[in-house]
XYZ file of C-alpha atoms in Angstrom:
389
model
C 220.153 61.258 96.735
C 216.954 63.510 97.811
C 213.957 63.993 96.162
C 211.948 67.688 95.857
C 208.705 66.908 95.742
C 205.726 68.977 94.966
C 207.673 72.397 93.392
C 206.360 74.921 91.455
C 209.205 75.456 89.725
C 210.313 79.001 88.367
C 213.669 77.658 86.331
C 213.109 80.936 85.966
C 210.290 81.031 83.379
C 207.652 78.981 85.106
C 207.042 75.343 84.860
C 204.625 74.710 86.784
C 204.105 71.538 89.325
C 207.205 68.936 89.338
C 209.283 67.073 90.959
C 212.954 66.272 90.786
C 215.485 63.923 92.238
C 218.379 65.406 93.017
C 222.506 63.788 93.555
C 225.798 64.389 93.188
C 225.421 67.713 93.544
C 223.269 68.111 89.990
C 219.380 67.898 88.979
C 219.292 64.488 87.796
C 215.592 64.115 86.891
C 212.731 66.321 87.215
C 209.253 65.892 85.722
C 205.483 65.517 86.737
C 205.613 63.049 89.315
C 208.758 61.214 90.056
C 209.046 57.458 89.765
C 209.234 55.137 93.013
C 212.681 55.066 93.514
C 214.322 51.480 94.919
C 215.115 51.532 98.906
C 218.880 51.121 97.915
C 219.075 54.639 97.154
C 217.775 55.646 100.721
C 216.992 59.064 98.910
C 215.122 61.573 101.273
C 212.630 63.181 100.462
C 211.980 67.113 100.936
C 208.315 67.669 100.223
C 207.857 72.022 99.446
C 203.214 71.252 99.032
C 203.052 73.382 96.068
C 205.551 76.353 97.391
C 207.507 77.921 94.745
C 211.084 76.578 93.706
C 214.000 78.849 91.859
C 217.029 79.170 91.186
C 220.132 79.587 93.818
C 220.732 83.575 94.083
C 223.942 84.564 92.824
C 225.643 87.379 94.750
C 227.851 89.048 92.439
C 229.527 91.706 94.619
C 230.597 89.901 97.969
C 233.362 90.734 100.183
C 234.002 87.870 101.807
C 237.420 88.659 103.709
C 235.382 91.663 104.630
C 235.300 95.369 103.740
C 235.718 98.689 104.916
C 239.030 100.342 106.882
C 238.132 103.782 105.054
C 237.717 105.224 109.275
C 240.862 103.045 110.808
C 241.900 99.969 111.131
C 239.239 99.461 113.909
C 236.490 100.047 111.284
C 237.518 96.922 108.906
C 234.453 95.211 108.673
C 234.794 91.194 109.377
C 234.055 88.083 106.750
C 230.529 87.300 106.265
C 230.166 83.536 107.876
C 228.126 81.016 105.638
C 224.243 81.053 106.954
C 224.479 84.868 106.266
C 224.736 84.056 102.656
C 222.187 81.148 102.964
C 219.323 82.200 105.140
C 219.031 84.792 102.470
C 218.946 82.490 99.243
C 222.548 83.319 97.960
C 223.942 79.736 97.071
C 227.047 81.017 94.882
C 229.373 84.181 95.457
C 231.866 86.390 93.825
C 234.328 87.662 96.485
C 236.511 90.888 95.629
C 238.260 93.402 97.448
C 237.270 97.036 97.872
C 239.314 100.366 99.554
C 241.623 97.939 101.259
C 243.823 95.757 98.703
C 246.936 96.162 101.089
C 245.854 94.906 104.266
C 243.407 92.210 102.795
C 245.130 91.325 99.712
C 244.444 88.598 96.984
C 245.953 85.488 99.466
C 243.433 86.099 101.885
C 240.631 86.554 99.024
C 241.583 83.154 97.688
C 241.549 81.568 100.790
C 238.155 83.237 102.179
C 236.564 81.668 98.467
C 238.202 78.254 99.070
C 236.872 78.125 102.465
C 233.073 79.112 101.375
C 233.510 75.927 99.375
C 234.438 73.679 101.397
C 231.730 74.841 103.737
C 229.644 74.146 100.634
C 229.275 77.536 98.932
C 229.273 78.033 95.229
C 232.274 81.043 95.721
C 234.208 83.154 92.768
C 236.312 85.934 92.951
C 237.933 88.930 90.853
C 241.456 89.542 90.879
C 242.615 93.384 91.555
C 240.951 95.975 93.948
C 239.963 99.774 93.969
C 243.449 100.562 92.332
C 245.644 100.316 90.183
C 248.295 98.678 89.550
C 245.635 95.939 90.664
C 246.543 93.386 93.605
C 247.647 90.075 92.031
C 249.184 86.920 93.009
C 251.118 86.073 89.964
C 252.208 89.838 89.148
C 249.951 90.187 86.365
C 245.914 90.334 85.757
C 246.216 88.077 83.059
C 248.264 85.136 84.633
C 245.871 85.658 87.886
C 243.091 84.240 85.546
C 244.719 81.502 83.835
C 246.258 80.191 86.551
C 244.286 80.345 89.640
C 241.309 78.248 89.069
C 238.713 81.067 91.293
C 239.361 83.888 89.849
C 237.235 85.019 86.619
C 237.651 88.855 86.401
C 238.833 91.805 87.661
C 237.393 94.122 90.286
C 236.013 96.061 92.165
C 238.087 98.597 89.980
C 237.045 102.320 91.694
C 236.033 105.018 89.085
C 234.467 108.344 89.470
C 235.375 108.302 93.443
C 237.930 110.212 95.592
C 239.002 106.983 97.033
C 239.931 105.176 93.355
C 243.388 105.375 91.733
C 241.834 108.216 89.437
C 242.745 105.797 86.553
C 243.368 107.353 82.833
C 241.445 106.185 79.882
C 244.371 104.130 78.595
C 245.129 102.825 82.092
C 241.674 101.424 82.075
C 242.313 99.971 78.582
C 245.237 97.895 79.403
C 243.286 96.317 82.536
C 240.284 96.043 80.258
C 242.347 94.072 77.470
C 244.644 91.844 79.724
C 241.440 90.756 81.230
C 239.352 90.553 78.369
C 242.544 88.273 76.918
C 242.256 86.035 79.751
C 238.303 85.422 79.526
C 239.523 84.370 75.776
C 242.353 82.059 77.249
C 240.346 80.058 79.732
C 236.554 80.622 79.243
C 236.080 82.544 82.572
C 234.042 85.590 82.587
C 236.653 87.676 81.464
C 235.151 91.104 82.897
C 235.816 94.727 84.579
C 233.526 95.187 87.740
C 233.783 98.683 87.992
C 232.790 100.225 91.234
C 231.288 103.493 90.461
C 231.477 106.498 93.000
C 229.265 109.320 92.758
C 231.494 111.511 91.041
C 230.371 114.007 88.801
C 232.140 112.214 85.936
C 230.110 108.979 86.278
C 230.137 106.665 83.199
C 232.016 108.408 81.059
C 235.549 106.849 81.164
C 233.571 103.737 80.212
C 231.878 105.666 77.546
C 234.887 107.109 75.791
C 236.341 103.283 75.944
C 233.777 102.031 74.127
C 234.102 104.383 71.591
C 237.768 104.425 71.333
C 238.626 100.902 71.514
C 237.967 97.326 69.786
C 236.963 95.542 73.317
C 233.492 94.384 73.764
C 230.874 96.335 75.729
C 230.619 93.052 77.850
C 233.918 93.170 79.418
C 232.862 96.550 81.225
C 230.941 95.879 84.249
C 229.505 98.590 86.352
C 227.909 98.448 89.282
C 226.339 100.902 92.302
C 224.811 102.644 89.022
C 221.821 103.392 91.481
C 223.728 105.472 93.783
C 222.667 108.456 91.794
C 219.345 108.990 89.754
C 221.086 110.631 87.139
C 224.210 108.118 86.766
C 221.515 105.350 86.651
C 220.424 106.806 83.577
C 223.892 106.873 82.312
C 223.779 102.950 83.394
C 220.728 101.991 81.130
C 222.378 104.010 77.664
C 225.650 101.952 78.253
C 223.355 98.437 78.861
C 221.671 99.571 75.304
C 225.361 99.546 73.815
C 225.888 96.089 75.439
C 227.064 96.361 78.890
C 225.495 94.482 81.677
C 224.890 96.884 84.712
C 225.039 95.963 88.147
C 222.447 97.847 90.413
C 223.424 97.107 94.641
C 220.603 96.382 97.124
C 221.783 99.275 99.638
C 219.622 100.992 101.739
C 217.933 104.154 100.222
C 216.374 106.683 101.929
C 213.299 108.756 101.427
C 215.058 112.212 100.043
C 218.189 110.530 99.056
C 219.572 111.317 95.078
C 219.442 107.613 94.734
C 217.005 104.662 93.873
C 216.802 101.753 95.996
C 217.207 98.518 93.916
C 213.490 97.442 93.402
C 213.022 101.371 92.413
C 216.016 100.615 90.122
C 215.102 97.117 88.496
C 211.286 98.398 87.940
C 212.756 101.652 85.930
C 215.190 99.515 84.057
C 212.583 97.402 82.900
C 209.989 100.544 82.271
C 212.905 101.820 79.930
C 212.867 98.909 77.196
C 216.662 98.447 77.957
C 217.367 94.725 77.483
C 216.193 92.959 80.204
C 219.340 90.694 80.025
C 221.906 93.175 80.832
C 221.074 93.851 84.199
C 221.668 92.627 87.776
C 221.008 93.189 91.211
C 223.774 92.442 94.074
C 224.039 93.524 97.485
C 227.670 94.346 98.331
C 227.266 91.717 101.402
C 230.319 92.380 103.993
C 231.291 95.785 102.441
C 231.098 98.851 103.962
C 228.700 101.525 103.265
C 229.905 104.469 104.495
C 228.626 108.699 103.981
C 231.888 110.736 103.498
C 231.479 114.633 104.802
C 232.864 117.073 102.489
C 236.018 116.777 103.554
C 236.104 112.798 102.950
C 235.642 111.831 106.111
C 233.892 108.847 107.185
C 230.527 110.532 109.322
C 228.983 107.139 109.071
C 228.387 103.515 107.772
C 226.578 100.092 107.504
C 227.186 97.156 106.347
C 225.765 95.085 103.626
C 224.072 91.798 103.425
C 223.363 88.774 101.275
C 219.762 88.850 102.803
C 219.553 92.409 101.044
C 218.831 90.467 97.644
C 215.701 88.454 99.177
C 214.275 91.671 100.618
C 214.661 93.097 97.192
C 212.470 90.388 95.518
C 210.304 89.947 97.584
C 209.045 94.097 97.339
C 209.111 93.272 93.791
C 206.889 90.753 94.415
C 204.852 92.779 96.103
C 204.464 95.688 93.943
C 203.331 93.824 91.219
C 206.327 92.336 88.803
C 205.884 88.511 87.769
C 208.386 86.745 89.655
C 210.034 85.071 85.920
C 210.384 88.934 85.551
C 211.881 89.686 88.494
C 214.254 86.534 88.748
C 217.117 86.553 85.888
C 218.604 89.307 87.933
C 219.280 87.403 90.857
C 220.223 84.082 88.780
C 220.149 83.920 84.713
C 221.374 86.926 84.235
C 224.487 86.921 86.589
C 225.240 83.434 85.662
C 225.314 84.498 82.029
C 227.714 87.206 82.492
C 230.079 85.202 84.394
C 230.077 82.547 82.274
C 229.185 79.530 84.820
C 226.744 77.410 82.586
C 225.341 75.192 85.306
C 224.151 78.213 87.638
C 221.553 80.139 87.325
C 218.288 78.020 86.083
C 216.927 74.608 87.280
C 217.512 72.089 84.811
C 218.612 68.440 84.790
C 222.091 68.851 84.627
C 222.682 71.951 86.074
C 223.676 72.490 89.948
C 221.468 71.406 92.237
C 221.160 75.080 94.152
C 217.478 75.614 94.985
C 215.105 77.799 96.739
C 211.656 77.424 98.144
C 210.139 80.554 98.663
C 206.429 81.330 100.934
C 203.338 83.109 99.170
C 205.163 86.415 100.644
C 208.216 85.861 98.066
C 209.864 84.726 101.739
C 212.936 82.205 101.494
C 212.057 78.905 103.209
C 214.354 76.158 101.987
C 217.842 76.449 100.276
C 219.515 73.591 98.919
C 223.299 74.469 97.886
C 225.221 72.089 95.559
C 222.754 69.121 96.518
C 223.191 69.958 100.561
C 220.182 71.207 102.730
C 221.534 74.500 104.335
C 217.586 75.797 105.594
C 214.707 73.776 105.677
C 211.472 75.596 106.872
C 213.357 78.739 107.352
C 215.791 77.427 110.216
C 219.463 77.023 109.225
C 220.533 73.664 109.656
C 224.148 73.690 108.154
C 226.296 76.252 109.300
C 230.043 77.585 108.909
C 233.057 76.419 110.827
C 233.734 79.028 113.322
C 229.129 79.823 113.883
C 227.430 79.473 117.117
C 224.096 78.602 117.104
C 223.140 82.566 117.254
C 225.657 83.957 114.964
């Protein structure tokens, strides 16, 4: 048992001072001021003196087995371990694989997203890779989903990029309608997450399936739509036709044809799209690597959970009302992917929570009822961490 004392809370709208007692994983209470609770429950207490309490992040775009290989087998980038998700705020994942669904296949996915939860993670995944035919366990998408309990889409299915399968419209349909079938089955999010390249074709295989098929925008997911100023634009028509978008918080420079994710969010909302069909994710563990003309790797980085807290917080700064800023790090994504008790405090739902300083700063995180940072020092950490991973 704990009790949070003292929260402003942001569930995300803002509800001002509370306090709520917290077990079992779940919100159990919250309200003005919490009742004296009897000794036998030798709840602690974790007092935040009026600091601002939200929602878990939700990272939908993780590699957590890792990314890269695209320069060698040297250049495979390794697993994110736990406080890299926490420090930064992310309390529940979505792990996929990327260029590599050979070498890292969906075995090692599965495992990596049964390990984050044991560790005490809130972890996902999508079946399927860059290609097609997509990596499964069972030998089909659909089976994947019904049967193996993680797994609640497909992706990160590579369009509009010289390193995809160069997939046809119809080939894209059948993926699209096995999943979409499977969302039906077993309530899971049921989605594409397309990873979009910045080919000159962008959007429009997605396009031409909406208008050609019976599926629902919904089950087409794109993200990296910020990659490109122009295919962003692209991004915010399809979110008007019902498609959630998924903008990544990679680093942009100065002169680059891109916008950096606050630059992204701040345009979305500036466009009247619907401010429920978008999200921001960081690609945390993938590699982010320029190509030379000739598709070579000329260089890369890597991303980071802690890419989503920067993000908010320079929306913070420049102005947007953190309940405006929020739902795309937590209502928003939990909404898509269909997980009812993420997302928003409330009693009942999980019990992941953030504390954030009068910078936008994370402070505390509390993951599935478990302190994992309390006054910005990680206190619970992974298996295989050292004190200074």
């Amino acid at each position: 048992m704990m009790l949070v004392r003292n929260a402003d809370v942001y569930a995300p709208a803002p509800l001002g001072r509370q306090d709520l007692l917290v077990g079992g994983g779940q919100v159990l209470w919250m309200g003005a001021e919490a009742p004296a609770l009897p000794d036998i429950l030798a709840a602690t207490t974790v007092d935040l003196a009026g600091r601002r309490l939200v929602p878990g992040f939700i990272d939908g775009h993780v590699h957590v087995t890792g990314g890269g290989g695209e320069a060698g087998f040297a250049s495979r980038v390794p697993a994110p371990m736990l406080s890299r998700y926490t420090r930064g705020g992310v309390t529940s994942v979505v792990g996929l694989l990327g260029t590599d669904d050979v070498a890292r296949g969906t075995r090692e996915l599965v495992a990596g997203i049964n390990a984050l939860r044991e560790e005490g993670l809130s972890a996902w995944g999508h079946a399927g890779g860059y290609h097609l035919p997509p990596a499964t366990l069972t030998g089909s998408v659909r089976a994947d989903l019904a049967f193996i309990d993680c797994l609640i889409g497909v992706g990160e299915l590579a369009i509009s990029d010289h390193r995809s399968s160069q997939p046809t419209l119809d080939e894209l349909l059948r993926v699209a309608s096995e999943t979409h079938v499977a969302g039906l089955m077993t309530g899971k999010a049921g989605i594409v997450h397309l990873h979009l390249g910045d080919g000159p074709r962008g959007l429009d295989l997605v396009r031409r399936a909406l208008d050609q098929s019976e599926l629902p925008p919904r089950v087409f997911n794109p993200t990296h739509v910020n990659r490109r100023r122009a295919l962003f634009d692209e991004a915010i028509e399809l979110a008007r036709r019902g498609c959630c978008i998924d903008i990544t918080a990679f680093p942009v420079a100065d002169d680059e044809d891109a916008w950096s994710a606050a630059d992204a969010l701040v345009r979305y909302f500036a466009s009247g799209a619907p401010r429920e069909r978008v999200t921001v994710s960081s690609d945390a563990g993938g590699c982010l690597p320029c190509f030379d003309e000739q598709g070579r790797v000329c260089s890369m980085e890597v991303g980071h959970s802690g890419a989503l807290a920067v993000t908010l917080r320079e929306l913070l700064a420049r102005g947007v009302a953190l309940e405006d800023a929020l739902p795309a790090f937590t209502s928003n994504v939990a909404d898509l992917l269909r997980l009812p008790r993420k997302g928003r405090i409330a009693v009942g739902a999980d019990a992941d929570l953030v504390a954030l300083d009068d910078d936008g700063g994370v402070t505390d995180v509390i993951a599935r009822g478990r302190v994992h940072v309390r006054g910005g020092a990680v206190v619970r950490r992974g298996t295989f961490e050292t004190q200074h991973t």
